[in-house]
GROMACS .gro file of C-alpha atoms in nm:
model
  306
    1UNK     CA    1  16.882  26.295   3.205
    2UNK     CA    2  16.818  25.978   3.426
    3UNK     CA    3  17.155  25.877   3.494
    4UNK     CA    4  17.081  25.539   3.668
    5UNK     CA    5  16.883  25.485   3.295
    6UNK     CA    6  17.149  25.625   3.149
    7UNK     CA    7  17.427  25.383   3.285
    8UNK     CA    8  17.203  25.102   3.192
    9UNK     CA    9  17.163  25.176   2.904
   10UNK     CA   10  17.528  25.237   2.818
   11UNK     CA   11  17.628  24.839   2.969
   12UNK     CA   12  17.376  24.723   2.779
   13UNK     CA   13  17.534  24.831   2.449
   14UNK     CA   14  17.863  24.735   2.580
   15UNK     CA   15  17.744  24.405   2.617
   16UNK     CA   16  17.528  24.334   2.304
   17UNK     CA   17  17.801  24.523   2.119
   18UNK     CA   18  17.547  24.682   1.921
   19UNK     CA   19  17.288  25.002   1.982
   20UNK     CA   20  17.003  24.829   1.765
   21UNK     CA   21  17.091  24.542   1.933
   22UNK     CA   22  17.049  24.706   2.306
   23UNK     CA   23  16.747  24.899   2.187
   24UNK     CA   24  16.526  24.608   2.098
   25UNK     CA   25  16.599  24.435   2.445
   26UNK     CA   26  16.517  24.769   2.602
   27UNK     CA   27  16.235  24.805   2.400
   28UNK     CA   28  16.344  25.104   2.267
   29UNK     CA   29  16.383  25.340   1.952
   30UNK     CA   30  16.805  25.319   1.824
   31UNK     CA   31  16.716  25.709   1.804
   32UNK     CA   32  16.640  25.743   2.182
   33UNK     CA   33  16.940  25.459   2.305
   34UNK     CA   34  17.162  25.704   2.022
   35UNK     CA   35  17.082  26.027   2.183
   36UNK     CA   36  17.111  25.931   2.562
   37UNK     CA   37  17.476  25.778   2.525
   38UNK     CA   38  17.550  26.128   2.331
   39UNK     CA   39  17.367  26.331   2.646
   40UNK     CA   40  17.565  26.103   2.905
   41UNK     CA   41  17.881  26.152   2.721
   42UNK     CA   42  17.815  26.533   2.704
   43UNK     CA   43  17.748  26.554   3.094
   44UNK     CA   44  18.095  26.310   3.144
   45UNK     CA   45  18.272  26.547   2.920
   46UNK     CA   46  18.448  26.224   2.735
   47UNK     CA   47  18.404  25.986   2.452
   48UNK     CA   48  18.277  25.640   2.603
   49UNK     CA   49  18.212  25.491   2.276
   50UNK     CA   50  18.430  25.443   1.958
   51UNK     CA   51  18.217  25.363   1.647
   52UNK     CA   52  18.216  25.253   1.310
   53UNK     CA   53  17.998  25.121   1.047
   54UNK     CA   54  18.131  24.733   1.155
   55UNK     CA   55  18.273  24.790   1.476
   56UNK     CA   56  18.209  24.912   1.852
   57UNK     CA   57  18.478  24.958   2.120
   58UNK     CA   58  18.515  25.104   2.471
   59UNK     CA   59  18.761  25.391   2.498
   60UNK     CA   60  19.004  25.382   2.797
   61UNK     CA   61  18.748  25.615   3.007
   62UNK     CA   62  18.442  25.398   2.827
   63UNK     CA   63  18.644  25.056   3.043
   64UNK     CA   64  18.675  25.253   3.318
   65UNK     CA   65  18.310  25.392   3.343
   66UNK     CA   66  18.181  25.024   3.193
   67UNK     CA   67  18.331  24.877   3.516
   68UNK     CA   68  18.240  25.078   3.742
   69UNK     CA   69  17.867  25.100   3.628
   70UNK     CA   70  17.821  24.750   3.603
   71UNK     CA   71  17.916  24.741   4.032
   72UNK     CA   72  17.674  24.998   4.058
   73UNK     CA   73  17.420  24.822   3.879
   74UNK     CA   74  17.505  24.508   4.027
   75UNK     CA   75  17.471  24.684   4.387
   76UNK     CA   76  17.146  24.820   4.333
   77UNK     CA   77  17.005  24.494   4.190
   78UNK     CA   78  17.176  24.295   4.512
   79UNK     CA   79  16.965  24.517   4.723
   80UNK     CA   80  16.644  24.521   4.549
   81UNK     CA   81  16.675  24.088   4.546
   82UNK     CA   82  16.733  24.106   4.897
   83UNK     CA   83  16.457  24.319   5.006
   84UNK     CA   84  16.223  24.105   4.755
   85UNK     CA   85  16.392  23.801   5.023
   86UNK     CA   86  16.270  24.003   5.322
   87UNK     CA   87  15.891  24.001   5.181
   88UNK     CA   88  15.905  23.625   5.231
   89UNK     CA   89  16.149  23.556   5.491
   90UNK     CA   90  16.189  23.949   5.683
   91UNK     CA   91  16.480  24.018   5.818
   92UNK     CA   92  16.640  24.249   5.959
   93UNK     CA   93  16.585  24.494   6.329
   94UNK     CA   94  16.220  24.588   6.468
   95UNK     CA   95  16.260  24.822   6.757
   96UNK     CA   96  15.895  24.837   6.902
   97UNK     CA   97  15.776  25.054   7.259
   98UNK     CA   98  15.512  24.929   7.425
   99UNK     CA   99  15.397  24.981   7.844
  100UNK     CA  100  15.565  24.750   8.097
  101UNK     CA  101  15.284  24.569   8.218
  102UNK     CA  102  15.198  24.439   7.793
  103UNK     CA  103  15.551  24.365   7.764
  104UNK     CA  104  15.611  24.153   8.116
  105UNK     CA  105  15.295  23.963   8.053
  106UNK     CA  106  15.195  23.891   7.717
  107UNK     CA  107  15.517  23.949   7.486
  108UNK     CA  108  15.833  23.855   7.686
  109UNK     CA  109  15.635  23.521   7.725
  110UNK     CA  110  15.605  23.429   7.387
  111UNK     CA  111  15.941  23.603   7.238
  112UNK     CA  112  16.068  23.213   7.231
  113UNK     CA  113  15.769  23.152   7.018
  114UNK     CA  114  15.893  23.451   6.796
  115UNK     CA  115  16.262  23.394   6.807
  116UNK     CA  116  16.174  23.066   6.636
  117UNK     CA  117  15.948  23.169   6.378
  118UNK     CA  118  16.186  23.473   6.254
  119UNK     CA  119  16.532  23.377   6.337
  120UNK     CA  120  16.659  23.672   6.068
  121UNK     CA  121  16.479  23.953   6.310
  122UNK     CA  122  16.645  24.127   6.589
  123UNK     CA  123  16.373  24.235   6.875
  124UNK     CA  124  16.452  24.539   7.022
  125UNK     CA  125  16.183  24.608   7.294
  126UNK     CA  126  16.119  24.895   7.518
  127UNK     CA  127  15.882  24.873   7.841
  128UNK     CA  128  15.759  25.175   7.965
  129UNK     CA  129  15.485  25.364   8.037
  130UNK     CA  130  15.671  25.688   7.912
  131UNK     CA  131  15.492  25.787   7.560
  132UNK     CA  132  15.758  25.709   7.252
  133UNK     CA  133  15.787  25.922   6.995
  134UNK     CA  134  15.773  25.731   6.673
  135UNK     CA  135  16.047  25.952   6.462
  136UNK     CA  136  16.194  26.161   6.744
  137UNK     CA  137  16.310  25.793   6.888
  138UNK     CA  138  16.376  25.617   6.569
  139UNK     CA  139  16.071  25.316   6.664
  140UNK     CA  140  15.875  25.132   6.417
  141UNK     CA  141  15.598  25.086   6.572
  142UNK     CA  142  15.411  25.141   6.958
  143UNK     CA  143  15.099  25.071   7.117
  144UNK     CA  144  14.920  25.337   7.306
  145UNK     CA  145  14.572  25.356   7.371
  146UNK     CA  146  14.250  25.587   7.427
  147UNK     CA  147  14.190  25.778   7.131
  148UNK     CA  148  14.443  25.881   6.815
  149UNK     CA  149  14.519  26.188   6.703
  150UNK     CA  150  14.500  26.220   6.325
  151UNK     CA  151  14.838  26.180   6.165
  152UNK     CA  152  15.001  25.971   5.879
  153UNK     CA  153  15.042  25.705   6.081
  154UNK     CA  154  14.897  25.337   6.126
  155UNK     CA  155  14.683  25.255   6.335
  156UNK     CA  156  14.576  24.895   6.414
  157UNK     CA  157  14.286  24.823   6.656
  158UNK     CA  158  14.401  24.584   6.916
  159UNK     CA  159  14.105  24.574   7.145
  160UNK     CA  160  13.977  24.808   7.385
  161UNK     CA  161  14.051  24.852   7.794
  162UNK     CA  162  13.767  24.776   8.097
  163UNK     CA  163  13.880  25.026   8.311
  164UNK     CA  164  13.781  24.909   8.695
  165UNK     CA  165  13.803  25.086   9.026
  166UNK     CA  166  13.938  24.881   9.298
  167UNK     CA  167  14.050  24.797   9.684
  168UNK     CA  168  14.254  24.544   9.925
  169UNK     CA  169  14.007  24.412  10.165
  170UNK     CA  170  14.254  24.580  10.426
  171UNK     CA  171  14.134  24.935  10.292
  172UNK     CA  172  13.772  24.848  10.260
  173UNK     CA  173  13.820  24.691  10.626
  174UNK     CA  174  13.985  25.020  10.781
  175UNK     CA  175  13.763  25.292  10.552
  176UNK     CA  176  13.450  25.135  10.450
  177UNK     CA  177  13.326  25.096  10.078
  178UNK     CA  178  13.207  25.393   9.870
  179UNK     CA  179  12.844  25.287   9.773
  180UNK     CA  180  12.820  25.617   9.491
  181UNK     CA  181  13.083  25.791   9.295
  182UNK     CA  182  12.935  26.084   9.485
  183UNK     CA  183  13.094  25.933   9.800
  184UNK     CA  184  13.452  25.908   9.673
  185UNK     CA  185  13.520  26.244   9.827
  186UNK     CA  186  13.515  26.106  10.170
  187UNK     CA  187  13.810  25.814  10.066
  188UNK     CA  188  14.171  25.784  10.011
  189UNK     CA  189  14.306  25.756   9.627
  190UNK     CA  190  14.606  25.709   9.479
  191UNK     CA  191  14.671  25.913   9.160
  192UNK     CA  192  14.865  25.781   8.828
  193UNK     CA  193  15.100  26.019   8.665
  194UNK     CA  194  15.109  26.044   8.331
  195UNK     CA  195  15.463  26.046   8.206
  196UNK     CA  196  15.318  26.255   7.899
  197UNK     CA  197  15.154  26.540   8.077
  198UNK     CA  198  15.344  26.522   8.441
  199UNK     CA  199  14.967  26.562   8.572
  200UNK     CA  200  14.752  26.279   8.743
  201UNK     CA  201  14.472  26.129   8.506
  202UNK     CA  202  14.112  26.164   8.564
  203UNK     CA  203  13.941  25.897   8.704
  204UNK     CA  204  13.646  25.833   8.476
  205UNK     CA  205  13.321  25.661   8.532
  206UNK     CA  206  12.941  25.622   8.374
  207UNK     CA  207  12.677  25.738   8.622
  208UNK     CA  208  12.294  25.654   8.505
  209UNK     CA  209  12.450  25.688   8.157
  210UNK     CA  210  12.651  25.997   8.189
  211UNK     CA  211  13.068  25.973   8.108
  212UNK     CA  212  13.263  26.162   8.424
  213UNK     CA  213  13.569  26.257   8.374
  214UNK     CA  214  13.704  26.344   8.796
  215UNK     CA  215  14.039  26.483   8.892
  216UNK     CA  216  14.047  26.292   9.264
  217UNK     CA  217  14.267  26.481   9.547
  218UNK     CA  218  14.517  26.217   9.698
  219UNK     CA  219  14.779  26.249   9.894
  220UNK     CA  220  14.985  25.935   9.696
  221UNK     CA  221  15.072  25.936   9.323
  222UNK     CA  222  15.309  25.730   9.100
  223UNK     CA  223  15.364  25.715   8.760
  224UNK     CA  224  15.450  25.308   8.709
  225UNK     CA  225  15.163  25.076   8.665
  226UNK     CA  226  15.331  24.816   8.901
  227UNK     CA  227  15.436  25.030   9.125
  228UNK     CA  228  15.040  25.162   9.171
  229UNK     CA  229  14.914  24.852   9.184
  230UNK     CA  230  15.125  24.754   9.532
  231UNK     CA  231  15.020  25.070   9.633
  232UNK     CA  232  14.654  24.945   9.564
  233UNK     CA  233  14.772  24.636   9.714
  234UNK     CA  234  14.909  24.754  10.001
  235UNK     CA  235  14.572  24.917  10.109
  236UNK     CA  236  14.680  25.287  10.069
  237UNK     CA  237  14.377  25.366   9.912
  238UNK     CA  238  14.156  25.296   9.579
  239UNK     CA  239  14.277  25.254   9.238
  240UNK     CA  240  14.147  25.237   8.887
  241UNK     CA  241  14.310  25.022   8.667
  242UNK     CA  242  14.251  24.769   8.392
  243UNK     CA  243  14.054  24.461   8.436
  244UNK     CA  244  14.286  24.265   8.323
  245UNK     CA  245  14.551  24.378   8.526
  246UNK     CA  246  14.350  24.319   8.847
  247UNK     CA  247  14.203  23.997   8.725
  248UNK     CA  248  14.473  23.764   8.892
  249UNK     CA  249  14.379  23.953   9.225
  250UNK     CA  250  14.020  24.029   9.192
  251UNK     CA  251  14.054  23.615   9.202
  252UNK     CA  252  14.259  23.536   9.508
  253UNK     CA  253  14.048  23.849   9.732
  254UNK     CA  254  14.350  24.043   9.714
  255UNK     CA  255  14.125  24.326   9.536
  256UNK     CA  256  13.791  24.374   9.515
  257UNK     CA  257  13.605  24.587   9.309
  258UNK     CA  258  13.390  24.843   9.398
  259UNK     CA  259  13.151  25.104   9.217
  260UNK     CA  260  13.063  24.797   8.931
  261UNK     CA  261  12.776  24.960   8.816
  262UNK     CA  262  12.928  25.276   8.751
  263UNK     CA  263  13.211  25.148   8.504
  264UNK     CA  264  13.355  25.380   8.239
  265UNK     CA  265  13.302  25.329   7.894
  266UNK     CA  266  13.569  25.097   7.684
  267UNK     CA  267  13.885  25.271   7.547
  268UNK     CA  268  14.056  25.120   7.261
  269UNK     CA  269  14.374  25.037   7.206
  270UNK     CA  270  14.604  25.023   6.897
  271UNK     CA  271  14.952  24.905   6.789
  272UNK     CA  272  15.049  25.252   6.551
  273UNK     CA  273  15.352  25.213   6.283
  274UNK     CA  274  15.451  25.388   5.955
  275UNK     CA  275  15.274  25.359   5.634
  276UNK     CA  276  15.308  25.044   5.402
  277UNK     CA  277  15.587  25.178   5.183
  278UNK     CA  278  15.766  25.328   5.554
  279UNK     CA  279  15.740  25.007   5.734
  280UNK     CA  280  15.995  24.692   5.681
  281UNK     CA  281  15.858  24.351   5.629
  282UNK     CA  282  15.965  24.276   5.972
  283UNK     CA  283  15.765  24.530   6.125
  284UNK     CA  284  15.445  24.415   5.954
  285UNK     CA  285  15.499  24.034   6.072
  286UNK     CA  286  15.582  24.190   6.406
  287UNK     CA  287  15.235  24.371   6.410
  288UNK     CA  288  15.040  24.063   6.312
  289UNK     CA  289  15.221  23.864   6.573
  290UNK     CA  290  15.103  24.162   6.811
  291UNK     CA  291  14.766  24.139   6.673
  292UNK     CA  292  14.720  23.760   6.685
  293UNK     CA  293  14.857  23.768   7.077
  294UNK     CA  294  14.558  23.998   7.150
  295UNK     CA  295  14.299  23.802   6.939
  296UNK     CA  296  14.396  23.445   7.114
  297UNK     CA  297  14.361  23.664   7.482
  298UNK     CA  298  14.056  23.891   7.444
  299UNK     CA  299  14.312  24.140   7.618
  300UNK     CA  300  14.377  24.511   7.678
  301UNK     CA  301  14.562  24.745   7.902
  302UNK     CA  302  14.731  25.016   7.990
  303UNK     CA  303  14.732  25.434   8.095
  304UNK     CA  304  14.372  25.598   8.048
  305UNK     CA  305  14.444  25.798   7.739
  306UNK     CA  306  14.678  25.806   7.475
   0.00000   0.00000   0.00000
């Protein structure tokens, strides 16, 4: 028996004070509206109904249950109205991870901009470049980049990363610049740590069409993207990072880029959340917001691989 049916059914009659009555506005046979007030009185183990030819009354326990079916009814319906409000105007809290360097320059920007056009959402951000756990940390949605693994998850292209290898003019001044890949051997690196794997990522380049994936020796790793770009900075040694992260110093001299011709291939990068019928209106107006950020800036950044 489908007691949330059943209930229904049973204030309907109440309230039409008649079972033909409540099965034509249910749109169903008297027999069937008949039997399922007999089941649900069976299962309740009580008489809701006193009937007659002429006349149809609640017992005591039939005003009891009658009232306290029709705030269950009216609860349920409350809720369904006001996530049907959320489709239009979502409301309600978006907890989203993404890496610190996306957060402190493209989103904490416009979060006025946000704030404005969804006053009903509540932002909670995280910046870090430690990999979130959808489920394990309760978040609706992250962006991560390199390549997905397969999983029943979302997973909305953003744009893709220009990975660039790099130098402060003070390094290139003291060491010379490497002229081949071949020649990194003989230079000073500093290594990124992946907070997912605790190891220091490849370095990756295309020679004469070739992908190389190289695990560089260095005597200086850190596993914060601001943190390794001072030390890039700071002329401890050569770095590969995003282009877009090194564009504002690539300008001003303070890097330079070396090894041009021998720039890896593109990696993507993707906001990921639950499917449609997982994810709350807010998160989807949250991940178009996302998505139209990235559109308006041709941007991309971030670790190496997913």
């Amino acid at each position: 028996m489908d007691k949330l049916q059943a209930m229904a059914t049973f204030v309907r009659i109440v309230e039409a004070q008649s079972f033909s009555k409540a099965a034509e506005t249910l749109s169903m046979p008297r027999s069937s509206v008949t039997t399922m007030i007999k089941r649900l009185e069976r299962h309740l183990g009580t008489a809701l109904l006193r009937r007659s030819t002429r006349t149809l009354s609640l017992t005591d326990a039939g005003e009891r249950y009658y009232a306290s079916c029709r705030a269950i009814l009216s609860g349920i319906a409350q809720a369904e109205n006001e996530l049907a409000t959320d489709a239009t105007t979502p409301r309600g809290r978006v907890r989203a991870d993404m890496p610190g360097v996306i957060g402190r320059a493209l989103v904490l920007p416009r979060l006025r901009e946000f704030a404005q056009r969804f006053p009903d959402i509540e932002l909670v951000l995280g910046l870090s470049d430690r990999p979130a756990d959808l489920i394990y940390d309760g978040i609706d949605c992250v962006i991560r980049s390199g390549i997905l693994a397969d999983s029943t998850l979302i997973a909305r292209r953003l744009g893709q990363l220009r990975w660039i290898t790099c130098a402060s003019p003070r390094y290139l001044k003291e060491h010379g610049e490497p002229e081949t890949v071949a020649a990194l051997g003989a230079h000073q690196t500093v290594n990124y740590i992946s907070n997912a794997t605790g190891r220091p990522l490849d370095w990756r380049f295309n020679v004469e069409g070739d992908n190389l994936a190289m695990t560089m020796q260095s005597r200086l790793a850190v596993n914060e993207t601001d943190a390794y770009l001072q030390c890039g900075l700071e002329g401890l040694g050569l770095i590969q990072l995003s282009e877009f992260v090194a564009a504002p110093y690539l300008q001003t001299g303070r890097l330079k880029e070396i090894l041009a011709s021998a720039r890896c291939s593109p990696v993507p990068i993707s906001i990921v959340y639950p499917s449609g019928r997982n994810s709350s209106a807010a998160t989807k107006v949250f991940v178009e917001w996302i998505t139209a950020i990235f559109e308006q800036n041709d941007l991309g950044w971030g670790e190496k691989s997913a």
